[in-house]
Amino acid sequence: MRDIFSSDRLMDQLFRILEESDPRVRVYAYRMIGGRPIKPAVYKGEPFPDLLLGILQQEQGGGEFHLLIRRGETMLLSGVVLIFPPVPRKSSGKHP
């Protein structure tokens, strides 16, 4: 599978799709384990800018994901993205 973030063309295509707000487009995000996508999808729904990657980071803890993006029967984009895990918050050093 193609690494979306290693190709400027694919990365541009991904962000263009996420920003278009076409209600006919659906994104399916599958966690990858051992180089294989694991069903069911961890996200299935409309594309939206930045929030999709944030969901994969914050709610799924980051990792490797296979993204399938379709408009009806037409495949718009398919590839793998690596999302860094969320950065732990620093404590203030004060205890309650």
Short mmCIF file of C-alpha atoms in Angstrom, two decimals:
data_model
loop_
_atom_site.label_atom_id
_atom_site.label_comp_id
_atom_site.label_asym_id
_atom_site.label_seq_id
_atom_site.Cartn_x
_atom_site.Cartn_y
_atom_site.Cartn_z
CA MET A 1 0.00 0.00 0.00
CA ARG A 2 1.13 3.52 -0.74
CA ASP A 3 2.28 5.81 2.07
CA ILE A 4 0.19 8.95 1.57
CA PHE A 5 2.51 11.25 3.54
CA SER A 6 5.61 10.19 1.57
CA SER A 7 4.16 11.60 -1.66
CA ASP A 8 3.45 15.31 -2.11
CA ARG A 9 0.86 14.45 -4.77
CA LEU A 10 -1.03 12.00 -2.54
CA MET A 11 -0.81 14.28 0.49
CA ASP A 12 -2.19 17.21 -1.54
CA GLN A 13 -4.96 14.96 -2.84
CA LEU A 14 -5.85 13.85 0.71
CA PHE A 15 -6.10 17.40 2.07
CA ARG A 16 -8.04 18.59 -0.99
CA ILE A 17 -10.59 15.79 -0.47
CA LEU A 18 -10.85 16.55 3.27
CA GLU A 19 -11.51 20.24 2.57
CA GLU A 20 -14.07 19.79 -0.24
CA SER A 21 -17.00 18.94 2.08
CA ASP A 22 -18.70 16.73 -0.53
CA PRO A 23 -21.50 14.88 1.31
CA ARG A 24 -21.23 11.97 -1.17
CA VAL A 25 -17.64 11.20 -0.10
CA ARG A 26 -16.97 8.64 2.62
CA VAL A 27 -13.73 7.96 4.47
CA TYR A 28 -12.95 4.56 5.95
CA ALA A 29 -9.99 4.34 8.35
CA TYR A 30 -8.72 0.90 9.34
CA ARG A 31 -6.02 0.29 11.94
CA MET A 32 -3.04 -1.55 10.45
CA ILE A 33 -1.51 -4.44 12.38
CA GLY A 34 1.29 -6.52 10.89
CA GLY A 35 0.95 -4.69 7.57
CA ARG A 36 -2.75 -5.65 7.22
CA PRO A 37 -5.88 -3.52 7.72
CA ILE A 38 -8.05 -4.74 10.60
CA LYS A 39 -11.84 -4.65 10.26
CA PRO A 40 -14.11 -3.05 11.31
CA ALA A 41 -13.12 0.51 10.44
CA VAL A 42 -12.22 2.73 13.41
CA TYR A 43 -13.74 5.67 11.50
CA LYS A 44 -16.44 5.64 8.86
CA GLY A 45 -17.97 8.92 7.74
CA GLU A 46 -17.67 12.22 5.95
CA PRO A 47 -14.27 13.80 5.39
CA PHE A 48 -13.48 17.04 7.18
CA PRO A 49 -10.25 19.04 7.40
CA ASP A 50 -7.77 18.30 10.19
CA LEU A 51 -10.38 16.73 12.47
CA LEU A 52 -10.03 13.28 10.87
CA LEU A 53 -6.31 13.12 11.63
CA GLY A 54 -6.98 14.52 15.11
CA ILE A 55 -9.54 11.78 15.78
CA LEU A 56 -7.04 9.12 14.70
CA GLN A 57 -4.46 10.66 17.02
CA GLN A 58 -6.54 11.56 20.08
CA GLU A 59 -9.29 8.92 20.10
CA GLN A 60 -7.33 6.03 18.55
CA GLY A 61 -3.94 6.81 20.12
CA GLY A 62 -2.16 7.24 16.80
CA GLY A 63 -0.53 4.45 14.85
CA GLU A 64 -0.69 3.20 11.28
CA PHE A 65 -4.01 3.43 9.43
CA HIS A 66 -5.25 2.44 5.99
CA LEU A 67 -7.47 5.17 4.54
CA LEU A 68 -10.01 4.39 1.82
CA ILE A 69 -11.83 7.38 0.41
CA ARG A 70 -14.74 6.83 -1.99
CA ARG A 71 -17.39 8.83 -3.78
CA GLY A 72 -20.10 6.27 -4.42
CA GLU A 73 -18.48 3.44 -6.39
CA THR A 74 -15.44 5.58 -7.33
CA MET A 75 -12.24 5.16 -5.32
CA LEU A 76 -10.69 8.59 -4.79
CA LEU A 77 -7.71 7.63 -2.63
CA SER A 78 -6.31 4.58 -0.89
CA GLY A 79 -3.15 4.46 1.17
CA VAL A 80 -1.51 4.28 4.56
CA VAL A 81 -0.87 7.12 7.01
CA LEU A 82 1.24 7.04 10.14
CA ILE A 83 -0.16 9.21 12.93
CA PHE A 84 2.02 10.02 15.92
CA PRO A 85 0.53 9.24 19.33
CA PRO A 86 -0.78 12.18 21.36
CA VAL A 87 1.84 14.15 23.26
CA PRO A 88 1.46 13.63 27.01
CA ARG A 89 0.55 16.77 28.88
CA LYS A 90 3.16 18.08 31.30
CA SER A 91 2.02 18.24 34.87
CA SER A 92 2.36 21.51 36.71
CA GLY A 93 4.15 19.74 39.54
CA LYS A 94 1.39 20.74 41.94
CA HIS A 95 -0.73 18.10 43.58
CA PRO A 96 -4.40 18.75 44.42
#
